[in-house]
Structures are given as structure tokens and as C-alpha cells.
GROMACS .gro file of C-alpha atoms in nm:
model
  166
    1UNK     CA    1  -0.004   0.001  -0.003
    2UNK     CA    2   0.117   0.360  -0.077
    3UNK     CA    3   0.077   0.645   0.164
    4UNK     CA    4   0.291   0.937   0.022
    5UNK     CA    5   0.218   1.306   0.037
    6UNK     CA    6   0.427   1.576  -0.129
    7UNK     CA    7   0.321   1.941  -0.074
    8UNK     CA    8   0.460   2.285  -0.147
    9UNK     CA    9   0.326   2.580   0.036
   10UNK     CA   10   0.382   2.864   0.286
   11UNK     CA   11   0.379   2.840   0.662
   12UNK     CA   12   0.082   3.015   0.819
   13UNK     CA   13   0.269   3.076   1.146
   14UNK     CA   14   0.591   2.990   1.300
   15UNK     CA   15   0.655   2.618   1.394
   16UNK     CA   16   0.517   2.529   1.743
   17UNK     CA   17   0.821   2.330   1.873
   18UNK     CA   18   0.765   2.125   2.188
   19UNK     CA   19   0.926   1.837   2.366
   20UNK     CA   20   0.765   1.505   2.480
   21UNK     CA   21   0.832   1.393   2.841
   22UNK     CA   22   1.086   1.151   2.687
   23UNK     CA   23   1.278   1.449   2.526
   24UNK     CA   24   1.185   1.396   2.166
   25UNK     CA   25   1.118   1.730   1.971
   26UNK     CA   26   0.790   1.756   1.794
   27UNK     CA   27   0.688   2.053   1.573
   28UNK     CA   28   0.337   2.135   1.473
   29UNK     CA   29   0.257   2.378   1.178
   30UNK     CA   30   0.000   2.457   0.915
   31UNK     CA   31   0.093   2.477   0.544
   32UNK     CA   32  -0.117   2.698   0.313
   33UNK     CA   33  -0.125   2.522  -0.027
   34UNK     CA   34  -0.281   2.696  -0.326
   35UNK     CA   35  -0.533   2.519  -0.530
   36UNK     CA   36  -0.461   2.484  -0.898
   37UNK     CA   37  -0.789   2.648  -1.005
   38UNK     CA   38  -0.967   2.972  -0.918
   39UNK     CA   39  -1.322   3.020  -0.778
   40UNK     CA   40  -1.605   3.193  -0.957
   41UNK     CA   41  -1.467   3.536  -0.867
   42UNK     CA   42  -1.132   3.446  -1.022
   43UNK     CA   43  -0.961   3.423  -0.689
   44UNK     CA   44  -0.723   3.136  -0.603
   45UNK     CA   45  -0.815   2.963  -0.280
   46UNK     CA   46  -0.586   2.763  -0.056
   47UNK     CA   47  -0.612   2.452   0.161
   48UNK     CA   48  -0.460   2.466   0.507
   49UNK     CA   49  -0.294   2.140   0.585
   50UNK     CA   50  -0.195   2.040   0.949
   51UNK     CA   51   0.162   1.889   0.966
   52UNK     CA   52   0.370   1.737   1.234
   53UNK     CA   53   0.753   1.682   1.228
   54UNK     CA   54   0.962   1.493   1.480
   55UNK     CA   55   1.301   1.484   1.645
   56UNK     CA   56   1.606   1.661   1.500
   57UNK     CA   57   1.423   1.740   1.181
   58UNK     CA   58   1.162   1.936   1.396
   59UNK     CA   59   1.437   2.142   1.556
   60UNK     CA   60   1.600   2.218   1.220
   61UNK     CA   61   1.272   2.305   1.065
   62UNK     CA   62   1.177   2.537   1.347
   63UNK     CA   63   1.523   2.706   1.341
   64UNK     CA   64   1.536   2.767   0.965
   65UNK     CA   65   1.173   2.856   0.888
   66UNK     CA   66   0.933   3.131   0.990
   67UNK     CA   67   0.576   3.245   0.911
   68UNK     CA   68   0.541   3.287   0.540
   69UNK     CA   69   0.841   3.074   0.436
   70UNK     CA   70   0.793   2.877   0.108
   71UNK     CA   71   0.872   2.508   0.191
   72UNK     CA   72   0.832   2.166   0.031
   73UNK     CA   73   0.746   1.866   0.247
   74UNK     CA   74   0.724   1.502   0.188
   75UNK     CA   75   0.562   1.256   0.422
   76UNK     CA   76   0.261   1.042   0.486
   77UNK     CA   77  -0.102   1.110   0.591
   78UNK     CA   78  -0.197   0.996   0.930
   79UNK     CA   79  -0.543   0.995   1.107
   80UNK     CA   80  -0.562   0.980   1.490
   81UNK     CA   81  -0.849   1.029   1.741
   82UNK     CA   82  -0.891   1.103   2.103
   83UNK     CA   83  -1.170   1.186   2.341
   84UNK     CA   84  -1.191   1.553   2.441
   85UNK     CA   85  -1.303   1.697   2.780
   86UNK     CA   86  -1.664   1.693   2.677
   87UNK     CA   87  -1.652   1.318   2.602
   88UNK     CA   88  -1.669   1.365   2.223
   89UNK     CA   89  -1.451   1.168   1.984
   90UNK     CA   90  -1.224   1.396   1.788
   91UNK     CA   91  -1.052   1.294   1.473
   92UNK     CA   92  -0.728   1.459   1.344
   93UNK     CA   93  -0.573   1.410   0.998
   94UNK     CA   94  -0.233   1.546   0.945
   95UNK     CA   95   0.085   1.494   0.734
   96UNK     CA   96   0.370   1.339   0.920
   97UNK     CA   97   0.677   1.504   0.762
   98UNK     CA   98   0.961   1.282   0.684
   99UNK     CA   99   1.158   1.527   0.448
  100UNK     CA  100   1.156   1.898   0.386
  101UNK     CA  101   1.314   2.150   0.156
  102UNK     CA  102   1.345   2.523   0.205
  103UNK     CA  103   1.239   2.669  -0.141
  104UNK     CA  104   1.333   3.027  -0.116
  105UNK     CA  105   1.680   3.189  -0.119
  106UNK     CA  106   1.804   3.320   0.209
  107UNK     CA  107   1.784   3.686   0.073
  108UNK     CA  108   1.397   3.646   0.047
  109UNK     CA  109   1.411   3.610   0.443
  110UNK     CA  110   1.572   3.946   0.499
  111UNK     CA  111   1.378   4.154   0.742
  112UNK     CA  112   1.204   3.854   0.879
  113UNK     CA  113   1.292   3.655   1.197
  114UNK     CA  114   1.529   3.388   1.082
  115UNK     CA  115   1.534   3.221   1.425
  116UNK     CA  116   1.912   3.204   1.446
  117UNK     CA  117   1.978   3.068   1.090
  118UNK     CA  118   2.342   3.129   1.008
  119UNK     CA  119   2.402   3.426   0.779
  120UNK     CA  120   2.714   3.483   0.572
  121UNK     CA  121   2.746   3.859   0.532
  122UNK     CA  122   3.124   3.849   0.433
  123UNK     CA  123   3.071   4.001   0.093
  124UNK     CA  124   3.275   3.834  -0.186
  125UNK     CA  125   3.514   3.653   0.052
  126UNK     CA  126   3.601   3.294  -0.071
  127UNK     CA  127   3.503   3.051   0.207
  128UNK     CA  128   3.749   2.799   0.061
  129UNK     CA  129   4.036   3.035   0.064
  130UNK     CA  130   4.318   2.931   0.292
  131UNK     CA  131   4.407   3.253   0.485
  132UNK     CA  132   4.741   3.136   0.613
  133UNK     CA  133   4.903   3.009   0.290
  134UNK     CA  134   4.802   3.159  -0.051
  135UNK     CA  135   5.099   3.031  -0.258
  136UNK     CA  136   5.221   2.687  -0.325
  137UNK     CA  137   5.585   2.567  -0.336
  138UNK     CA  138   5.580   2.592  -0.724
  139UNK     CA  139   5.545   2.971  -0.694
  140UNK     CA  140   5.243   3.021  -0.919
  141UNK     CA  141   5.006   3.158  -0.644
  142UNK     CA  142   4.774   2.871  -0.653
  143UNK     CA  143   4.570   2.800  -0.342
  144UNK     CA  144   4.680   2.491  -0.156
  145UNK     CA  145   4.325   2.399  -0.053
  146UNK     CA  146   4.264   2.083  -0.260
  147UNK     CA  147   3.889   2.083  -0.160
  148UNK     CA  148   3.822   2.370  -0.401
  149UNK     CA  149   3.912   2.277  -0.759
  150UNK     CA  150   3.804   2.616  -0.891
  151UNK     CA  151   4.012   2.829  -0.660
  152UNK     CA  152   4.217   3.097  -0.845
  153UNK     CA  153   4.127   2.947  -1.188
  154UNK     CA  154   4.094   3.295  -1.320
  155UNK     CA  155   3.738   3.238  -1.430
  156UNK     CA  156   3.459   3.440  -1.256
  157UNK     CA  157   3.153   3.250  -1.134
  158UNK     CA  158   2.835   3.462  -1.108
  159UNK     CA  159   2.572   3.296  -0.889
  160UNK     CA  160   2.256   3.476  -0.793
  161UNK     CA  161   2.064   3.400  -0.469
  162UNK     CA  162   1.790   3.243  -0.687
  163UNK     CA  163   2.034   2.974  -0.805
  164UNK     CA  164   2.105   2.860  -0.442
  165UNK     CA  165   1.892   2.589  -0.284
  166UNK     CA  166   1.867   2.765   0.050
   0.00000   0.00000   0.00000
């Protein structure tokens, strides 16, 4: 049997991150997902999907997202029920998130609360550049950092924030 759900939408509020008595992190949030069609007035409606995410993924999701963030999630549908204080049976259907993707560049989040997401405001500094030794023993000023095959190649690489996956 197959139970897969893949959604793309915007968070309606910040993730509600809590911890179980056993210490497991659990995050609850609602995702607004636009419908593919418009109503009679020509307006696009949205569905508001309840989601739950667990453990380290919940902590990461809460730290790197905020209200209005565009995200993609992958998971499974789950229905649970409980009895409320009035003795009525309440049914809850939600997506249990197994994977997620942040679908906006970091620059789209400027001015919003990024919940401690790391920012790199170093301008055009090369993060792969070895600050202590910028020349090799052969004297051609090549960077010794073997983890960056493009360092000092002479070619300029232009990457906009829209090209980045985060």
C-alpha cells in the first residue's frame, strides 16, 4: 500500500516546537497550499494542511523557517483520534513530515525573523580560501586548498541568490 504526500506551500505561522516527556522534539505547523484552479470570482483559494515533524528534523525546521516561508514537504497522511474533555471523539488528519526542503533563497528572508539561521555577510570572500598560505611551493600563487578545484582558476563565477537551494 502507498501512503505518500508531497506538498509545496507557505507556513501560516512559526513552527510550534515542543518536547515530549521523553525529550523528543515535535513541531506542529500549518501549510497553506494554493489550489490549481480559481473560484467563480477569479480568486485562487488555498487549503490549510496540518503537519507534524519529529526529532532533529523538527528542531532544524523550526530554526530555519518562519511564518510565510515557502517550503516543500514529503511525508505520509495519518489519522488519529482522541476523546476531548466533553467526552466527544475528535479525529485529526495530518501529514507526518519525513523530509523537507526550503524553497526560497536566504535573501527572501531578509527583514524577517530567521530564528538563528546562520548568515554569511562576508561580501565576496571565498570561504574555501586558505588565509594562512596563499601560494604553493611551485610559486604560481595557486591556493593549496585541494577541496576547491576552482580556486584561483581565473574564471569568474556569477551565482545569484535564486540559484542557491537555500
